Amino acid sequence: ETGVTQTPRHLVMGMTNKKSLKCEQHLGHNAMYWYKQSAKKPLELMFVYSLEERVENNSVPSRFSPECPNSSHLFLHLHTLQPEDSALYLCASSQTGLGDEQYFGPGTRLTVT
Amino acid sequence: RKEVEQDPGPFNVPEGATVAFNCTYSNSASQSFFWYRQDCRKEPKLLMSVYSSGNEDGRFTAQLNRASQYISLLIRDSKLSDSATYLCVVNRVGSGGFKTIFGAGTRLFVKA
């Protein structure tokens, strides 16, 4: 399936590195989301963008910085991460962002060393 | 107390069995509800939306009870391929828009 794509699929980075995760949706949706999934914990909503405006920031540390240049693309910029930030980062999109069905990308598995 | 709670399981059932999962939510302002399935090391995939009138899709039936604040998923005639984690999802209005809350998931193992 190519509805929502994410790159890279795997990333190992040191605590002093800066990297970016990329998400692209090909579904014509207007809302995009970043989630974090850690082992044995529920998915945690990080950010929501609707029509390229951030509408939800779920108390995420500033070392995570989202960017939504247009309705098809979403980035998550990472800097000075901690080992506990190691997780699966999932991007999703939905038509309206008003509590409708979300479609997920395959995720980026991030390891912070 | 978590806003969305699920029995983590695991549920171990034989092929052909009927199995039911419940999910409770604490915020009465919750507005939309879904079930997703997640296979090991994969992304969640939408299974079905949950409507007040209940809905059925083949072997799967979902129901919503607003008075008691829970949703349910019933799987009939279980298949080996149904083995997965089933995630309950609740949406409600947040600080600037809709907020999505996932349950921790219920593990299902279907055995031959």
PDB file of C-alpha atoms in Angstrom:
ATOM      1  CA  GLU A   1       0.000   0.000   0.000  1.00  0.00           C
ATOM      2  CA  THR A   2       1.308   3.458  -0.797  1.00  0.00           C
ATOM      3  CA  GLY A   3      -1.387   5.665   0.793  1.00  0.00           C
ATOM      4  CA  VAL A   4       0.919   6.983   3.518  1.00  0.00           C
ATOM      5  CA  THR A   5       4.664   6.589   3.207  1.00  0.00           C
ATOM      6  CA  GLN A   6       7.371   7.272   5.750  1.00  0.00           C
ATOM      7  CA  THR A   7      11.124   7.579   5.437  1.00  0.00           C
ATOM      8  CA  PRO A   8      13.439   6.387   6.718  1.00  0.00           C
ATOM      9  CA  ARG A   9      12.011   3.110   7.958  1.00  0.00           C
ATOM     10  CA  HIS A  10      14.828   2.661  10.449  1.00  0.00           C
ATOM     11  CA  LEU A  11      17.063   5.266  12.042  1.00  0.00           C
ATOM     12  CA  VAL A  12      19.848   5.044  14.581  1.00  0.00           C
ATOM     13  CA  MET A  13      21.104   8.328  15.911  1.00  0.00           C
ATOM     14  CA  GLY A  14      23.287   9.613  18.693  1.00  0.00           C
ATOM     15  CA  MET A  15      22.056  12.020  21.303  1.00  0.00           C
ATOM     16  CA  THR A  16      23.869  14.945  19.699  1.00  0.00           C
ATOM     17  CA  ASN A  17      22.626  14.310  16.161  1.00  0.00           C
ATOM     18  CA  LYS A  18      19.948  16.168  14.247  1.00  0.00           C
ATOM     19  CA  LYS A  19      17.727  14.165  11.940  1.00  0.00           C
ATOM     20  CA  SER A  20      14.320  14.470  10.324  1.00  0.00           C
ATOM     21  CA  LEU A  21      11.523  11.998   9.719  1.00  0.00           C
ATOM     22  CA  LYS A  22       9.416  12.436   6.622  1.00  0.00           C
ATOM     23  CA  CYS A  23       5.822  11.478   5.947  1.00  0.00           C
ATOM     24  CA  GLU A  24       3.882  11.817   2.711  1.00  0.00           C
ATOM     25  CA  GLN A  25       0.236  11.010   2.110  1.00  0.00           C
ATOM     26  CA  HIS A  26      -1.254  10.330  -1.316  1.00  0.00           C
ATOM     27  CA  LEU A  27      -4.879  10.204  -0.202  1.00  0.00           C
ATOM     28  CA  GLY A  28      -5.886  13.840  -0.656  1.00  0.00           C
ATOM     29  CA  HIS A  29      -6.456  14.207   3.083  1.00  0.00           C
ATOM     30  CA  ASN A  30      -6.414  17.497   4.964  1.00  0.00           C
ATOM     31  CA  ALA A  31      -5.125  16.351   8.362  1.00  0.00           C
ATOM     32  CA  MET A  32      -1.891  14.672   9.371  1.00  0.00           C
ATOM     33  CA  TYR A  33      -0.676  13.277  12.680  1.00  0.00           C
ATOM     34  CA  TRP A  34       2.483  12.157  14.448  1.00  0.00           C
ATOM     35  CA  TYR A  35       2.311   9.361  17.016  1.00  0.00           C
ATOM     36  CA  LYS A  36       4.888   7.701  19.232  1.00  0.00           C
ATOM     37  CA  GLN A  37       4.601   4.010  20.074  1.00  0.00           C
ATOM     38  CA  SER A  38       6.931   2.734  22.780  1.00  0.00           C
ATOM     39  CA  ALA A  39       7.185  -0.882  23.843  1.00  0.00           C
ATOM     40  CA  LYS A  40       4.249  -1.985  25.967  1.00  0.00           C
ATOM     41  CA  LYS A  41       2.601   1.462  25.872  1.00  0.00           C
ATOM     42  CA  PRO A  42      -0.380   2.740  23.894  1.00  0.00           C
ATOM     43  CA  LEU A  43       0.108   4.943  20.888  1.00  0.00           C
ATOM     44  CA  GLU A  44       0.632   8.507  22.068  1.00  0.00           C
ATOM     45  CA  LEU A  45      -0.598  11.363  19.913  1.00  0.00           C
ATOM     46  CA  MET A  46       2.150  13.950  19.525  1.00  0.00           C
ATOM     47  CA  PHE A  47       0.977  16.509  16.977  1.00  0.00           C
ATOM     48  CA  VAL A  48      -2.002  17.150  14.725  1.00  0.00           C
ATOM     49  CA  TYR A  49      -2.031  19.363  11.655  1.00  0.00           C
ATOM     50  CA  SER A  50      -5.205  20.352   9.887  1.00  0.00           C
ATOM     51  CA  LEU A  51      -4.921  22.290   6.644  1.00  0.00           C
ATOM     52  CA  GLU A  52      -1.237  22.817   7.449  1.00  0.00           C
ATOM     53  CA  GLU A  53      -2.012  24.443  10.800  1.00  0.00           C
ATOM     54  CA  ARG A  54      -0.950  22.767  14.025  1.00  0.00           C
ATOM     55  CA  VAL A  55      -4.116  22.170  16.011  1.00  0.00           C
ATOM     56  CA  GLU A  56      -2.821  19.873  18.736  1.00  0.00           C
ATOM     57  CA  ASN A  57       0.466  19.689  20.569  1.00  0.00           C
ATOM     58  CA  ASN A  58       0.263  17.021  23.185  1.00  0.00           C
ATOM     59  CA  SER A  59       2.879  18.380  25.626  1.00  0.00           C
ATOM     60  CA  VAL A  60       5.724  17.088  23.530  1.00  0.00           C
ATOM     61  CA  PRO A  61       9.288  18.112  24.494  1.00  0.00           C
ATOM     62  CA  SER A  62      10.811  20.808  22.304  1.00  0.00           C
ATOM     63  CA  ARG A  63      13.486  18.409  21.046  1.00  0.00           C
ATOM     64  CA  PHE A  64      10.720  17.224  18.695  1.00  0.00           C
ATOM     65  CA  SER A  65       9.767  19.878  16.152  1.00  0.00           C
ATOM     66  CA  PRO A  66       7.074  19.223  13.554  1.00  0.00           C
ATOM     67  CA  GLU A  67       6.737  20.927  10.205  1.00  0.00           C
ATOM     68  CA  CYS A  68       3.883  20.732   7.724  1.00  0.00           C
ATOM     69  CA  PRO A  69       4.780  22.605   4.525  1.00  0.00           C
ATOM     70  CA  ASN A  70       1.639  21.464   2.688  1.00  0.00           C
ATOM     71  CA  SER A  71      -1.269  19.098   3.218  1.00  0.00           C
ATOM     72  CA  SER A  72       0.623  16.139   1.730  1.00  0.00           C
ATOM     73  CA  HIS A  73       3.859  16.346   3.670  1.00  0.00           C
ATOM     74  CA  LEU A  74       4.740  16.217   7.334  1.00  0.00           C
ATOM     75  CA  PHE A  75       8.152  16.250   8.949  1.00  0.00           C
ATOM     76  CA  LEU A  76       9.372  15.583  12.454  1.00  0.00           C
ATOM     77  CA  HIS A  77      12.701  17.243  13.181  1.00  0.00           C
ATOM     78  CA  LEU A  78      14.725  15.615  15.930  1.00  0.00           C
ATOM     79  CA  HIS A  79      17.597  17.073  17.936  1.00  0.00           C
ATOM     80  CA  THR A  80      19.383  16.203  21.172  1.00  0.00           C
ATOM     81  CA  LEU A  81      17.170  13.196  21.761  1.00  0.00           C
ATOM     82  CA  GLN A  82      17.388  10.915  24.773  1.00  0.00           C
ATOM     83  CA  PRO A  83      17.577   7.099  24.808  1.00  0.00           C
ATOM     84  CA  GLU A  84      13.992   6.979  26.125  1.00  0.00           C
ATOM     85  CA  ASP A  85      12.887   8.581  22.852  1.00  0.00           C
ATOM     86  CA  SER A  86      13.655   5.301  21.097  1.00  0.00           C
ATOM     87  CA  ALA A  87      10.317   4.124  19.722  1.00  0.00           C
ATOM     88  CA  LEU A  88       8.260   3.578  16.598  1.00  0.00           C
ATOM     89  CA  TYR A  89       7.134   6.919  15.173  1.00  0.00           C
ATOM     90  CA  LEU A  90       3.967   6.647  13.148  1.00  0.00           C
ATOM     91  CA  CYS A  91       2.457   9.170  10.795  1.00  0.00           C
ATOM     92  CA  ALA A  92      -1.231   9.113   9.922  1.00  0.00           C
ATOM     93  CA  SER A  93      -3.636  11.140   7.824  1.00  0.00           C
ATOM     94  CA  SER A  94      -7.370  11.634   7.742  1.00  0.00           C
ATOM     95  CA  GLN A  95      -9.814  13.458   5.521  1.00  0.00           C
ATOM     96  CA  THR A  96     -10.955  16.176   7.900  1.00  0.00           C
ATOM     97  CA  GLY A  97      -9.133  15.937  11.231  1.00  0.00           C
ATOM     98  CA  LEU A  98     -12.520  16.039  12.953  1.00  0.00           C
ATOM     99  CA  GLY A  99     -12.395  12.644  14.610  1.00  0.00           C
ATOM    100  CA  ASP A 100     -12.558  10.705  11.356  1.00  0.00           C
ATOM    101  CA  GLU A 101     -10.770   7.514  10.308  1.00  0.00           C
ATOM    102  CA  GLN A 102      -7.005   7.732  10.257  1.00  0.00           C
ATOM    103  CA  TYR A 103      -4.703   5.844   7.924  1.00  0.00           C
ATOM    104  CA  PHE A 104      -1.208   5.059   9.077  1.00  0.00           C
ATOM    105  CA  GLY A 105       2.152   4.879   7.430  1.00  0.00           C
ATOM    106  CA  PRO A 106       4.516   1.981   8.179  1.00  0.00           C
ATOM    107  CA  GLY A 107       6.434   3.981  10.772  1.00  0.00           C
ATOM    108  CA  THR A 108      10.052   4.854  11.456  1.00  0.00           C
ATOM    109  CA  ARG A 109      11.761   2.728  14.070  1.00  0.00           C
ATOM    110  CA  LEU A 110      14.100   5.085  15.890  1.00  0.00           C
ATOM    111  CA  THR A 111      16.936   4.046  18.158  1.00  0.00           C
ATOM    112  CA  VAL A 112      18.777   6.718  20.128  1.00  0.00           C
ATOM    113  CA  THR A 113      22.188   5.625  21.335  1.00  0.00           C
TER     114      THR A 113
ATOM    115  CA  ARG B   1      -7.395   5.949  35.612  1.00  0.00           C
ATOM    116  CA  LYS B   2      -6.680   5.807  31.873  1.00  0.00           C
ATOM    117  CA  GLU B   3      -9.103   7.594  29.608  1.00  0.00           C
ATOM    118  CA  VAL B   4      -9.462   4.520  27.383  1.00  0.00           C
ATOM    119  CA  GLU B   5      -9.090   1.075  28.915  1.00  0.00           C
ATOM    120  CA  GLN B   6      -8.898  -2.349  27.362  1.00  0.00           C
ATOM    121  CA  ASP B   7      -8.317  -5.809  28.758  1.00  0.00           C
ATOM    122  CA  PRO B   8      -4.753  -6.526  27.580  1.00  0.00           C
ATOM    123  CA  GLY B   9      -5.402 -10.258  27.286  1.00  0.00           C
ATOM    124  CA  PRO B  10      -3.978 -12.280  25.767  1.00  0.00           C
ATOM    125  CA  PHE B  11      -7.047 -14.090  24.560  1.00  0.00           C
ATOM    126  CA  ASN B  12      -6.144 -17.583  23.363  1.00  0.00           C
ATOM    127  CA  VAL B  13      -8.954 -19.140  21.342  1.00  0.00           C
ATOM    128  CA  PRO B  14      -9.282 -22.074  18.936  1.00  0.00           C
ATOM    129  CA  GLU B  15     -10.153 -21.591  15.301  1.00  0.00           C
ATOM    130  CA  GLY B  16     -13.865 -21.189  14.824  1.00  0.00           C
ATOM    131  CA  ALA B  17     -14.458 -19.690  18.248  1.00  0.00           C
ATOM    132  CA  THR B  18     -16.349 -16.480  18.936  1.00  0.00           C
ATOM    133  CA  VAL B  19     -14.461 -13.897  20.944  1.00  0.00           C
ATOM    134  CA  ALA B  20     -15.506 -10.499  22.278  1.00  0.00           C
ATOM    135  CA  PHE B  21     -13.481  -7.520  23.441  1.00  0.00           C
ATOM    136  CA  ASN B  22     -14.666  -4.539  25.407  1.00  0.00           C
ATOM    137  CA  CYS B  23     -13.217  -1.074  25.695  1.00  0.00           C
ATOM    138  CA  THR B  24     -14.316   1.538  28.217  1.00  0.00           C
ATOM    139  CA  TYR B  25     -13.839   5.279  27.959  1.00  0.00           C
ATOM    140  CA  SER B  26     -14.142   7.852  30.706  1.00  0.00           C
ATOM    141  CA  ASN B  27     -14.872  11.117  28.879  1.00  0.00           C
ATOM    142  CA  SER B  28     -18.573  11.446  28.120  1.00  0.00           C
ATOM    143  CA  ALA B  29     -17.764  14.057  25.454  1.00  0.00           C
ATOM    144  CA  SER B  30     -16.134  11.400  23.282  1.00  0.00           C
ATOM    145  CA  GLN B  31     -17.580  11.620  19.819  1.00  0.00           C
ATOM    146  CA  SER B  32     -16.246   8.988  17.449  1.00  0.00           C
ATOM    147  CA  PHE B  33     -15.001   5.470  17.951  1.00  0.00           C
ATOM    148  CA  PHE B  34     -13.027   2.947  15.949  1.00  0.00           C
ATOM    149  CA  TRP B  35     -11.402  -0.455  16.146  1.00  0.00           C
ATOM    150  CA  TYR B  36      -7.969  -0.955  14.602  1.00  0.00           C
ATOM    151  CA  ARG B  37      -5.857  -4.069  14.376  1.00  0.00           C
ATOM    152  CA  GLN B  38      -2.106  -4.064  14.647  1.00  0.00           C
ATOM    153  CA  ASP B  39       0.076  -6.960  13.623  1.00  0.00           C
ATOM    154  CA  CYS B  40       3.471  -7.440  15.219  1.00  0.00           C
ATOM    155  CA  ARG B  41       5.906  -4.703  14.161  1.00  0.00           C
ATOM    156  CA  LYS B  42       3.393  -3.227  11.717  1.00  0.00           C
ATOM    157  CA  GLU B  43       1.282  -0.103  11.685  1.00  0.00           C
ATOM    158  CA  PRO B  44      -2.311  -0.039  12.949  1.00  0.00           C
ATOM    159  CA  LYS B  45      -4.911  -0.675  10.254  1.00  0.00           C
ATOM    160  CA  LEU B  46      -8.507   0.459  10.463  1.00  0.00           C
ATOM    161  CA  LEU B  47     -10.823  -2.461  11.119  1.00  0.00           C
ATOM    162  CA  MET B  48     -14.136  -0.686  11.467  1.00  0.00           C
ATOM    163  CA  SER B  49     -15.888   2.415  12.702  1.00  0.00           C
ATOM    164  CA  VAL B  50     -18.306   2.053  15.600  1.00  0.00           C
ATOM    165  CA  TYR B  51     -21.739   3.616  15.343  1.00  0.00           C
ATOM    166  CA  SER B  52     -24.461   4.038  17.931  1.00  0.00           C
ATOM    167  CA  SER B  53     -26.687   1.713  15.925  1.00  0.00           C
ATOM    168  CA  GLY B  54     -23.985  -0.943  15.808  1.00  0.00           C
ATOM    169  CA  ASN B  55     -22.378  -2.166  12.631  1.00  0.00           C
ATOM    170  CA  GLU B  56     -21.336  -5.440  11.129  1.00  0.00           C
ATOM    171  CA  ASP B  57     -18.721  -6.304   8.555  1.00  0.00           C
ATOM    172  CA  GLY B  58     -18.630  -9.997   7.760  1.00  0.00           C
ATOM    173  CA  ARG B  59     -17.508 -11.857  10.865  1.00  0.00           C
ATOM    174  CA  PHE B  60     -16.947  -8.644  12.816  1.00  0.00           C
ATOM    175  CA  THR B  61     -19.586  -6.741  14.787  1.00  0.00           C
ATOM    176  CA  ALA B  62     -18.949  -3.499  16.655  1.00  0.00           C
ATOM    177  CA  GLN B  63     -21.268  -1.832  19.122  1.00  0.00           C
ATOM    178  CA  LEU B  64     -21.330   1.379  21.111  1.00  0.00           C
ATOM    179  CA  ASN B  65     -23.037   1.853  24.455  1.00  0.00           C
ATOM    180  CA  ARG B  66     -22.955   5.571  25.254  1.00  0.00           C
ATOM    181  CA  ALA B  67     -24.846   5.213  28.520  1.00  0.00           C
ATOM    182  CA  SER B  68     -22.261   2.831  29.958  1.00  0.00           C
ATOM    183  CA  GLN B  69     -19.400   4.365  27.969  1.00  0.00           C
ATOM    184  CA  TYR B  70     -18.004   1.303  26.306  1.00  0.00           C
ATOM    185  CA  ILE B  71     -17.536  -0.127  22.854  1.00  0.00           C
ATOM    186  CA  SER B  72     -17.280  -3.773  21.930  1.00  0.00           C
ATOM    187  CA  LEU B  73     -15.929  -5.914  19.129  1.00  0.00           C
ATOM    188  CA  LEU B  74     -17.225  -9.397  18.408  1.00  0.00           C
ATOM    189  CA  ILE B  75     -15.362 -11.760  16.127  1.00  0.00           C
ATOM    190  CA  ARG B  76     -17.221 -14.836  14.964  1.00  0.00           C
ATOM    191  CA  ASP B  77     -15.691 -17.974  13.440  1.00  0.00           C
ATOM    192  CA  SER B  78     -12.133 -16.903  14.330  1.00  0.00           C
ATOM    193  CA  LYS B  79      -9.408 -17.515  11.778  1.00  0.00           C
ATOM    194  CA  LEU B  80      -5.692 -17.964  12.349  1.00  0.00           C
ATOM    195  CA  SER B  81      -5.217 -14.688  10.469  1.00  0.00           C
ATOM    196  CA  ASP B  82      -7.248 -12.834  13.105  1.00  0.00           C
ATOM    197  CA  SER B  83      -4.306 -13.170  15.504  1.00  0.00           C
ATOM    198  CA  ALA B  84      -3.264  -9.587  16.209  1.00  0.00           C
ATOM    199  CA  THR B  85      -3.599  -6.792  18.720  1.00  0.00           C
ATOM    200  CA  TYR B  86      -6.935  -5.013  18.599  1.00  0.00           C
ATOM    201  CA  LEU B  87      -6.861  -1.322  19.436  1.00  0.00           C
ATOM    202  CA  CYS B  88      -9.803   0.700  20.620  1.00  0.00           C
ATOM    203  CA  VAL B  89      -9.741   4.356  19.519  1.00  0.00           C
ATOM    204  CA  VAL B  90     -11.764   7.246  20.888  1.00  0.00           C
ATOM    205  CA  ASN B  91     -11.904  10.804  19.548  1.00  0.00           C
ATOM    206  CA  ARG B  92     -13.024  13.834  21.482  1.00  0.00           C
ATOM    207  CA  VAL B  93     -12.578  17.573  21.271  1.00  0.00           C
ATOM    208  CA  GLY B  94      -9.171  18.657  22.589  1.00  0.00           C
ATOM    209  CA  SER B  95      -7.552  22.032  23.203  1.00  0.00           C
ATOM    210  CA  GLY B  96      -7.461  23.069  19.563  1.00  0.00           C
ATOM    211  CA  GLY B  97      -9.245  20.340  17.711  1.00  0.00           C
ATOM    212  CA  PHE B  98     -10.056  16.687  17.949  1.00  0.00           C
ATOM    213  CA  LYS B  99      -7.885  14.533  20.177  1.00  0.00           C
ATOM    214  CA  THR B 100      -7.358  10.855  19.455  1.00  0.00           C
ATOM    215  CA  ILE B 101      -6.823   8.448  22.326  1.00  0.00           C
ATOM    216  CA  PHE B 102      -5.741   4.868  21.740  1.00  0.00           C
ATOM    217  CA  GLY B 103      -6.284   2.034  24.148  1.00  0.00           C
ATOM    218  CA  ALA B 104      -3.311  -0.153  24.983  1.00  0.00           C
ATOM    219  CA  GLY B 105      -4.747  -2.984  22.905  1.00  0.00           C
ATOM    220  CA  THR B 106      -5.990  -6.526  23.421  1.00  0.00           C
ATOM    221  CA  ARG B 107      -3.838  -9.387  22.162  1.00  0.00           C
ATOM    222  CA  LEU B 108      -5.623 -12.207  20.390  1.00  0.00           C
ATOM    223  CA  PHE B 109      -4.066 -15.550  19.510  1.00  0.00           C
ATOM    224  CA  VAL B 110      -6.129 -17.904  17.386  1.00  0.00           C
ATOM    225  CA  LYS B 111      -4.775 -21.445  17.418  1.00  0.00           C
ATOM    226  CA  ALA B 112      -5.384 -24.358  15.073  1.00  0.00           C
TER     227      ALA B 112
END
